[in-house]
Tab-separated table of C-alpha atoms and ligand atoms in Angstrom:
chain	number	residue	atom	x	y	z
A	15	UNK	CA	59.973	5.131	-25.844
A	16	UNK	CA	61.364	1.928	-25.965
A	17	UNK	CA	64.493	1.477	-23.922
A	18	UNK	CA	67.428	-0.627	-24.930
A	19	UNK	CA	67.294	-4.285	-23.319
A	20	UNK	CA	70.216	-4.180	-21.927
A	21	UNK	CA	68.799	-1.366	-19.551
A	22	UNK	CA	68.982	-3.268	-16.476
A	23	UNK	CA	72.519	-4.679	-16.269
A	24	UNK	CA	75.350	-2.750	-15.440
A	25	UNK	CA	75.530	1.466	-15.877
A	26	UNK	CA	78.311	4.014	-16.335
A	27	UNK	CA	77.469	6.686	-14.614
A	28	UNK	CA	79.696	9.641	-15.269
A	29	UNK	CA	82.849	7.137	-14.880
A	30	UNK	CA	81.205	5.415	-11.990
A	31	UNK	CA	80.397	1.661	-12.181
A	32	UNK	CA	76.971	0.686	-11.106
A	33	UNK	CA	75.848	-2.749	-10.966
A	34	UNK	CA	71.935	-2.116	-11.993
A	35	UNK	CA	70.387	1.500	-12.856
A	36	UNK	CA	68.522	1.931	-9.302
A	37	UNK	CA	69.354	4.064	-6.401
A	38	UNK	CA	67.603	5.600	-3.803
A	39	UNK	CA	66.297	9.100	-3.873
A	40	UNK	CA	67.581	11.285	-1.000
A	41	UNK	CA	65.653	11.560	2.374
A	42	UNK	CA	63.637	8.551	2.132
A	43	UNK	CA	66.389	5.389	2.855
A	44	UNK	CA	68.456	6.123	6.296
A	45	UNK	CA	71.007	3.749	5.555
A	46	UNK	CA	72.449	4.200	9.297
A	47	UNK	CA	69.335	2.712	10.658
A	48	UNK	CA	68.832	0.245	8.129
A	49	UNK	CA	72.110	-1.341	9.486
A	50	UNK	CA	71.221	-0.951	12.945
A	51	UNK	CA	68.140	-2.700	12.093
A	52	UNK	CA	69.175	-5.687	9.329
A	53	UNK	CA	72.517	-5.872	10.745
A	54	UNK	CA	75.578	-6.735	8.125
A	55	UNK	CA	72.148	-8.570	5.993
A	56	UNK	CA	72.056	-4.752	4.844
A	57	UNK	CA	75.592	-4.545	3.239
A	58	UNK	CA	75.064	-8.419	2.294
A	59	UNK	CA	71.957	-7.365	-0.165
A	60	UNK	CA	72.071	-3.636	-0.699
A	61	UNK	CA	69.069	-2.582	-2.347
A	62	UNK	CA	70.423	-0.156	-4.681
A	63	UNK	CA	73.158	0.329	-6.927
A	64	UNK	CA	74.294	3.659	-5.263
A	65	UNK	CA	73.688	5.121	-2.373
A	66	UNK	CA	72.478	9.208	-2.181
A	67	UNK	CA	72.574	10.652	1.600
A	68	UNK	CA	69.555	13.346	2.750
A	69	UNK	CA	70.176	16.417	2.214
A	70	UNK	CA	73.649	18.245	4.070
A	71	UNK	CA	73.166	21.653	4.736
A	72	UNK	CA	76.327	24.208	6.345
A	73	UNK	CA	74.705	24.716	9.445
A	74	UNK	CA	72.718	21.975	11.460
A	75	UNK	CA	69.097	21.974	11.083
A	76	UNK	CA	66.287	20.770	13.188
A	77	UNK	CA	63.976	20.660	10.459
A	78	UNK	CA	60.202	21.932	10.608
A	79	UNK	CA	57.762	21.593	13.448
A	80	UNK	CA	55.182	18.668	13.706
A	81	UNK	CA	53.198	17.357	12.347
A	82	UNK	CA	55.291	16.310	9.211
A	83	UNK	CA	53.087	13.833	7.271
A	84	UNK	CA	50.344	13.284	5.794
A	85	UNK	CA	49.333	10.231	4.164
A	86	UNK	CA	47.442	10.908	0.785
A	87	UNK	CA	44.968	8.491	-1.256
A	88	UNK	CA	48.361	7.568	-3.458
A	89	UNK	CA	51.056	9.144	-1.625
A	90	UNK	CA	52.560	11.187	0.879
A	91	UNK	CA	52.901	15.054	1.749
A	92	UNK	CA	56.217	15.549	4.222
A	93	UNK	CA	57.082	18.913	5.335
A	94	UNK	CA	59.871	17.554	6.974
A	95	UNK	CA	62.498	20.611	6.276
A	96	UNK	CA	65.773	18.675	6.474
A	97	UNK	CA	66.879	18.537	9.659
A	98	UNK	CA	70.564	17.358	9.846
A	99	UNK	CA	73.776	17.253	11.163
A	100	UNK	CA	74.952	20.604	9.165
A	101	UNK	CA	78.910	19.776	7.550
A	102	UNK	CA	80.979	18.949	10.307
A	103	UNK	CA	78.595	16.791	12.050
A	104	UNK	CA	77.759	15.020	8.288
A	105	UNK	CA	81.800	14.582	8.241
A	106	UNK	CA	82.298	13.494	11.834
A	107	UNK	CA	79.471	11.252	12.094
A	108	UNK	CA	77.636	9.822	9.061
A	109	UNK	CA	80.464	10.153	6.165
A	110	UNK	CA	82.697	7.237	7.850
A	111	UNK	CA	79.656	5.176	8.252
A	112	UNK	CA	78.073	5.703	5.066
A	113	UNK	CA	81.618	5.175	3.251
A	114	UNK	CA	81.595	1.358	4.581
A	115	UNK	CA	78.573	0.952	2.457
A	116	UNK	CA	79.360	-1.556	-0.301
A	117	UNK	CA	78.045	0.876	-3.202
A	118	UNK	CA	79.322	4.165	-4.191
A	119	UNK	CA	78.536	6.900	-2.043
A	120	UNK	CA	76.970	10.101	-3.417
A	121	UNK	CA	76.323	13.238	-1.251
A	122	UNK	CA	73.067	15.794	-1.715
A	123	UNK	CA	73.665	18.898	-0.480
A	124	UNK	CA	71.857	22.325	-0.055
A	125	UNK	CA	73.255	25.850	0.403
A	126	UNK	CA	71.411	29.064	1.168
A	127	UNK	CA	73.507	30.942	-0.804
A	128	UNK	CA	76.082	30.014	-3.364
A	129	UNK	CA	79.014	30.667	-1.207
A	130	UNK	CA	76.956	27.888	1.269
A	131	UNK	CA	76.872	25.971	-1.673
A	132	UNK	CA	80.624	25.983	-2.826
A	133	UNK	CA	81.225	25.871	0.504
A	134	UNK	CA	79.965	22.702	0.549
A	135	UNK	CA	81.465	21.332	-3.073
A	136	UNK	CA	84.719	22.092	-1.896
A	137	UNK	CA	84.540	19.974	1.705
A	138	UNK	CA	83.431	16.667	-0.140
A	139	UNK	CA	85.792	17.419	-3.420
A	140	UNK	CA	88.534	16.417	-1.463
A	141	UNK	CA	87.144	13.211	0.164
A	142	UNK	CA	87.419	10.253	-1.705
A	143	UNK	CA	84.822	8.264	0.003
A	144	UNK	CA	82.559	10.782	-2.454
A	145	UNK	CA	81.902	9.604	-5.595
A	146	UNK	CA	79.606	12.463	-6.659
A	147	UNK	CA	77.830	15.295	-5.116
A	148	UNK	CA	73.698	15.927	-6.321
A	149	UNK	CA	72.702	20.008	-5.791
A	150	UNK	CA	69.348	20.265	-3.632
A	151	UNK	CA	68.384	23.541	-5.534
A	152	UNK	CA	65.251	23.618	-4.158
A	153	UNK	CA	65.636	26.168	-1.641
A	154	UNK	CA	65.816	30.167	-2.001
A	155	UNK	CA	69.361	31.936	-2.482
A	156	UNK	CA	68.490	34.338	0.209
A	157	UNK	CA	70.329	36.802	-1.360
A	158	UNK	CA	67.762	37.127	-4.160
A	159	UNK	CA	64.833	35.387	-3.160
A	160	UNK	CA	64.826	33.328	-6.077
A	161	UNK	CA	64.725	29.518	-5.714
A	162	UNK	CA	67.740	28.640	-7.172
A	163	UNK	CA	66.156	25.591	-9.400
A	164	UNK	CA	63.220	27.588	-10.578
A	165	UNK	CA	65.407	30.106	-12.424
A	166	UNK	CA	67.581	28.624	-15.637
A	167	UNK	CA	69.825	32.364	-14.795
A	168	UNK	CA	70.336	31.360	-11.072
A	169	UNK	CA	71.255	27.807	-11.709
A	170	UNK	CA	73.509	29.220	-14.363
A	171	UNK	CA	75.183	31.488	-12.179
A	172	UNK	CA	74.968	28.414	-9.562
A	173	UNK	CA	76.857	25.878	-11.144
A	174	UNK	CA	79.955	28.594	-12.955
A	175	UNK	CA	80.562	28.783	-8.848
A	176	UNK	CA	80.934	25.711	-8.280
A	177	UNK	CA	81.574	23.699	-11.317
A	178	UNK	CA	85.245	24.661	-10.751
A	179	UNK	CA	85.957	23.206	-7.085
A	180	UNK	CA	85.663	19.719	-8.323
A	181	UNK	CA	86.472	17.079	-10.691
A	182	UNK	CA	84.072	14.763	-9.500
A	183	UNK	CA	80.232	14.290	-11.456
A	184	UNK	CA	78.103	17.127	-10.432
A	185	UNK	CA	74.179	16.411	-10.101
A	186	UNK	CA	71.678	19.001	-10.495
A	187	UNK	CA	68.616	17.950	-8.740
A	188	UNK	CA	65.771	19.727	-10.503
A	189	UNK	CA	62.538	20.800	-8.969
A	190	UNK	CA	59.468	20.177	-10.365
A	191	UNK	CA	58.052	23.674	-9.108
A	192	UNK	CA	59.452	25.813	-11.912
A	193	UNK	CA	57.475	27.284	-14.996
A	194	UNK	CA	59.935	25.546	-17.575
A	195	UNK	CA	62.128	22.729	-16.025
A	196	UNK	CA	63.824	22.155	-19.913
A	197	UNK	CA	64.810	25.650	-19.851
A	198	UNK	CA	66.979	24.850	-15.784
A	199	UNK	CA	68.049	21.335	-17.099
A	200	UNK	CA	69.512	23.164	-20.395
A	201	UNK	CA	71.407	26.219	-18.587
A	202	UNK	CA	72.786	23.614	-16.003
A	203	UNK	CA	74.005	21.013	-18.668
A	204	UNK	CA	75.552	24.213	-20.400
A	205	UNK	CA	77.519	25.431	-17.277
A	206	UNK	CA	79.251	22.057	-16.786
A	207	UNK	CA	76.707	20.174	-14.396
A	208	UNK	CA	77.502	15.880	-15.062
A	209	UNK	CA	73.604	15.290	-14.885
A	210	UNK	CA	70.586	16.111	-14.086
A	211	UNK	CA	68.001	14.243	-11.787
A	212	UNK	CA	64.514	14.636	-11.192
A	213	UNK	CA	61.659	15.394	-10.097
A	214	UNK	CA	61.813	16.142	-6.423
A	215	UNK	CA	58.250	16.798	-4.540
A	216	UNK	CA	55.595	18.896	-5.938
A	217	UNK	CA	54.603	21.745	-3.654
A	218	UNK	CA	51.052	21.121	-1.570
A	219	UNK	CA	49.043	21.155	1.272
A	220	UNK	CA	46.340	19.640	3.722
A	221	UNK	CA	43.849	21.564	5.804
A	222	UNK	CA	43.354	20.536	9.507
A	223	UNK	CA	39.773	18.644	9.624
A	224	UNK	CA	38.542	20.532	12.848
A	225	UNK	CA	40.992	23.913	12.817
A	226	UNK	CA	40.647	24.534	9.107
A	227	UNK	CA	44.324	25.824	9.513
A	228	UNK	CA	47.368	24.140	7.797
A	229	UNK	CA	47.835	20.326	9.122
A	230	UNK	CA	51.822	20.648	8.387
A	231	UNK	CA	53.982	22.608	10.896
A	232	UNK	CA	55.550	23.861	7.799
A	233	UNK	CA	52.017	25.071	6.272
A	234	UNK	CA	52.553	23.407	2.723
A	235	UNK	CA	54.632	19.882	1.867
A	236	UNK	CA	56.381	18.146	-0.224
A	237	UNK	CA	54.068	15.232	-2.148
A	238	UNK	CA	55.969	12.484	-3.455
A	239	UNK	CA	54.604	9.010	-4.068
A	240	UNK	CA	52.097	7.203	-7.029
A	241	UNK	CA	50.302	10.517	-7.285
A	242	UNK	CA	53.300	12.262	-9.021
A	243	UNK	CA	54.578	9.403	-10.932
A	244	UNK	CA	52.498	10.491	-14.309
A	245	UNK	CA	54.123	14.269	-13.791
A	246	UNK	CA	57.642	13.050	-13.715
A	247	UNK	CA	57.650	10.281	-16.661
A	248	UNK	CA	56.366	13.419	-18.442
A	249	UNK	CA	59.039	15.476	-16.747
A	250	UNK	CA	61.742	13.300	-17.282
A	251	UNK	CA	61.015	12.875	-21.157
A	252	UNK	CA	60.967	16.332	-21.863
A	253	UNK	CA	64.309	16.901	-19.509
A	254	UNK	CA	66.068	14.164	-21.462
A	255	UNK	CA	64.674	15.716	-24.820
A	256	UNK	CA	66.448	18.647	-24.048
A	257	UNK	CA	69.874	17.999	-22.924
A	258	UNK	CA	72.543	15.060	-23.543
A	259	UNK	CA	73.655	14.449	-19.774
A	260	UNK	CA	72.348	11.435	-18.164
A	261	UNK	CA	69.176	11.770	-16.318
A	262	UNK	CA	67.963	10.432	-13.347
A	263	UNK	CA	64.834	9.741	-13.174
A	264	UNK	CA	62.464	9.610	-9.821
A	265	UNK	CA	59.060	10.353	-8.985
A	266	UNK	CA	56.379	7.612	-7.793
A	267	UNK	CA	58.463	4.191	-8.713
A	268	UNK	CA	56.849	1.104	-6.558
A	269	UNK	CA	57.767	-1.621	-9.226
A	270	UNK	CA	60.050	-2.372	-12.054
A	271	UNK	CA	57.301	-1.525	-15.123
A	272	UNK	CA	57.730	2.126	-13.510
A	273	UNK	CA	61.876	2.257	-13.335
A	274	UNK	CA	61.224	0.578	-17.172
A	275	UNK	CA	58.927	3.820	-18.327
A	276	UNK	CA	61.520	5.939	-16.615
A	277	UNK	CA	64.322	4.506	-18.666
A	278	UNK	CA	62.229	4.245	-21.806
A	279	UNK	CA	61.479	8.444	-21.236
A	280	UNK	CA	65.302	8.678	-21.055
A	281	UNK	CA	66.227	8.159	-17.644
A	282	UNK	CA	70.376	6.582	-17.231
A	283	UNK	CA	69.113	5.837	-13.969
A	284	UNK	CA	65.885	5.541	-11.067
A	285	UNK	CA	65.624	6.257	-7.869
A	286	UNK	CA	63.319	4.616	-5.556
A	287	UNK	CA	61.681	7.121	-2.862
A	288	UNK	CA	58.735	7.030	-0.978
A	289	UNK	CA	57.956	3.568	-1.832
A	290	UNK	CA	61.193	2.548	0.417
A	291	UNK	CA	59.105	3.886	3.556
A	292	UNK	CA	56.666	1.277	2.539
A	293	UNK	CA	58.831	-0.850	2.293
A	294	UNK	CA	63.186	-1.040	3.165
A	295	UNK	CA	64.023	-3.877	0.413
A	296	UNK	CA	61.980	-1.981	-2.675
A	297	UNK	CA	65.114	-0.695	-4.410
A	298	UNK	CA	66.331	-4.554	-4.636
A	299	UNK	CA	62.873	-6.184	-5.951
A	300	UNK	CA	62.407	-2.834	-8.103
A	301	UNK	CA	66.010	-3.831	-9.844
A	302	UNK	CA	64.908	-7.367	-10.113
A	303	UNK	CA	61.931	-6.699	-11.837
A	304	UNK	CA	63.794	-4.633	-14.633
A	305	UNK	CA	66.490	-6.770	-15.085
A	306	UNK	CA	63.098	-9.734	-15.890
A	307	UNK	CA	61.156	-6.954	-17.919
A	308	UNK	CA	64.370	-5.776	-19.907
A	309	UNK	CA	64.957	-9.870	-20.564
A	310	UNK	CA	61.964	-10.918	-21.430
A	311	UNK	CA	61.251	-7.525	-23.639
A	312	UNK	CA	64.047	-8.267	-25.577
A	313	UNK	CA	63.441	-12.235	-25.828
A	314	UNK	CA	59.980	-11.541	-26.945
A	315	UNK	CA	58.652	-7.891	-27.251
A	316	UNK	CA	56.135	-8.406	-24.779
A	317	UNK	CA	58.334	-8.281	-21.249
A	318	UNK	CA	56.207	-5.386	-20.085
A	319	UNK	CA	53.247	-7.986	-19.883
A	320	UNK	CA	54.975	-10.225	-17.112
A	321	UNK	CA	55.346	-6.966	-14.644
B	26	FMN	C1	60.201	12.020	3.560
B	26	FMN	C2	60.959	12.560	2.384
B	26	FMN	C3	62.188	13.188	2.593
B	26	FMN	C4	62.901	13.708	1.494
B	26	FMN	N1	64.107	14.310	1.720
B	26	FMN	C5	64.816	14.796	0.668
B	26	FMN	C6	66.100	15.374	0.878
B	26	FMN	O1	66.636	15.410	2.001
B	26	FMN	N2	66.740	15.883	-0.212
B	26	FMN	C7	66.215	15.821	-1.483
B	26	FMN	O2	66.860	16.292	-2.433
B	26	FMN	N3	65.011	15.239	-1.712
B	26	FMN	C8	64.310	14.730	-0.669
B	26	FMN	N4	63.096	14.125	-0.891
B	26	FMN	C9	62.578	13.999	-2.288
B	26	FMN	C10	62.897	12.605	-2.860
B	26	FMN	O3	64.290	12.418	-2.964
B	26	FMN	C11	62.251	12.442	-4.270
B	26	FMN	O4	62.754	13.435	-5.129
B	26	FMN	C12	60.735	12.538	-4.261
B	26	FMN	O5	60.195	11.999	-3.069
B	26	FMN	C13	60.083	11.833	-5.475
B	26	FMN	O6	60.328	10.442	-5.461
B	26	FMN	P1	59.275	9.360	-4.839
B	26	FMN	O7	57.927	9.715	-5.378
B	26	FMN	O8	59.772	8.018	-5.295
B	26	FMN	O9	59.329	9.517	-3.350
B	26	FMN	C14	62.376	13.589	0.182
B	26	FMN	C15	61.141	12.933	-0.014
B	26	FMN	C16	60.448	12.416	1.064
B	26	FMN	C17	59.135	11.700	0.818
């Protein structure tokens, strides 16, 4: 469990250059409005290493009706259901944007079906402002029924779709709602996906105090936050146990000791989620405090205690 000390200096990631191991995990840094807000001080100090866009679906969504949140005793529920600009309005509006962002740009994206999906592949494998595209296959093929990440045989069938319409690196994003998440990081590694990252929210749900019926428009949520960060260093460990593509590793991360265990469980890389909400300059303290812990751990053994 000890990770190398050189863990938070520059990263290869699939043949892209990274200048720390931290990114942002999709839907919870809108990059747009962080530069409407800080102004070029955004692209000055970037907080992360990469940046991942929300999810891109074909068609344009409006996402789930309100209420959205709610705030848990170490985290959040959202059942915000990924309202965006469907492809062309992703193209026409936030790709030329998001491509003046001084990191490399990598675009998550979600099909219903896996012609959505290739459908999808193909429009960013010929853009070079792309540097990789991460699979949302957290939704149902509604052809089967079947959540596409639950099911190593539909992410297998997924990703030999796919896998062919591009050269560039290929993320699976795995969900943490499946019986055996090894077993879906295994049969996507074997079909040709680049890496694997994980864990995206765990299923849940609140109960209206005075109604007693569902607070979220959306009935149950995704929770993200401190309260899942135990469930995805265990995740992650057994993920990276199982296959040899780089992992990256999210779930719960407010400080650099937590990006550390993450690497240390075999994580290549962290994102930085919920904790951006909280606060928009996270991903950049998070990096600093590896970059201290993976000094002083290898100057002395003990960096871990400084954190
Ligand atoms: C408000 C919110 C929106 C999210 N939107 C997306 C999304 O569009 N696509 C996706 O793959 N994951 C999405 N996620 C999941 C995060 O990327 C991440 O996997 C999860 O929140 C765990 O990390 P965290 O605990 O650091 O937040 C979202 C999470 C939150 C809290």
């Amino acid at each position: 469990m000890t990770p190398p000390a050189a863990c938070a200096g520059p990263v290869d990631f699939c043949g892209v250059e990274l200048a720390h191991p931290i990114i942002n995990a999709s839907g919870t840094f809108d990059a747009i409005a962080a530069r409407r807000a800080f102004g070029d001080a955004l692209l000055e100090n970037f907080p992360f290493a990469a940046f991942v866009s929300k999810t891109v679906t074909v068609a344009p969504r409006q996402g789930n009706p309100p209420p959205r949140l709610w705030e848990l005793p170490a985290g959040l529920m959202n059942s915000i259901g990924l309202p965006n600009k469907g492809l062309d309005g992703y193209l026409a509006h936030d790709l030329p944007e998001l491509a003046r962002l001084p990191v490399p740009l990598i675009v998550n994206v979600m099909g219903f079906s896996r012609d959505e999906v290739s459908r999808l592949v193909t429009a960013f494998a010929e853009r070079d402002e792309v540097a990789a595209l991460e699979l949302n296959v957290s939704c149902p093929n509604v052809e089967t029924g079947l959540v596409m990440g639950a099911d190593p045989a539909e992410v297998a069938r997924l990703l030999s779709a796919v896998r062919p319409l591009t050269g560039k690196p290929l993320i699976v994003k795995l969900t943490p709602n499946a019986s055996d998440v090894p077993a879906v990081a295994v049969a996507a590694a074997r079909e040709g996906a680049s890496a694997v990252s994980l864990i995206n929210t765990i299923r849940g749900m609140a109960v209206h105090p005075r109604t007693g019926e569902p607070w979220l428009g959306g009935a149950t949520g995704g929770v993200s936050g401190p309260a899942v960060r135990a469930i995805a260093l265990a995740q992650v460990r057994s993920v990276a146990d199982a296959v040899d593509i780089p992992v990256i590793g999210m779930g719960g991360v407010t400080d650099g000791r937590h990006a550390h265990d993450l690497i240390g469980a075999g994580a290549t890389l962290v994102a930085v989620g919920t904790e951006s909400f909280r606060d928009p300059s996270a991903g950049g303290r998070i990096a600093s405090e590896l970059a201290l812990a993976a000094d002083a751990s290898h100057h002395s053994g003990r960096g871990l205690a400084k954190l």
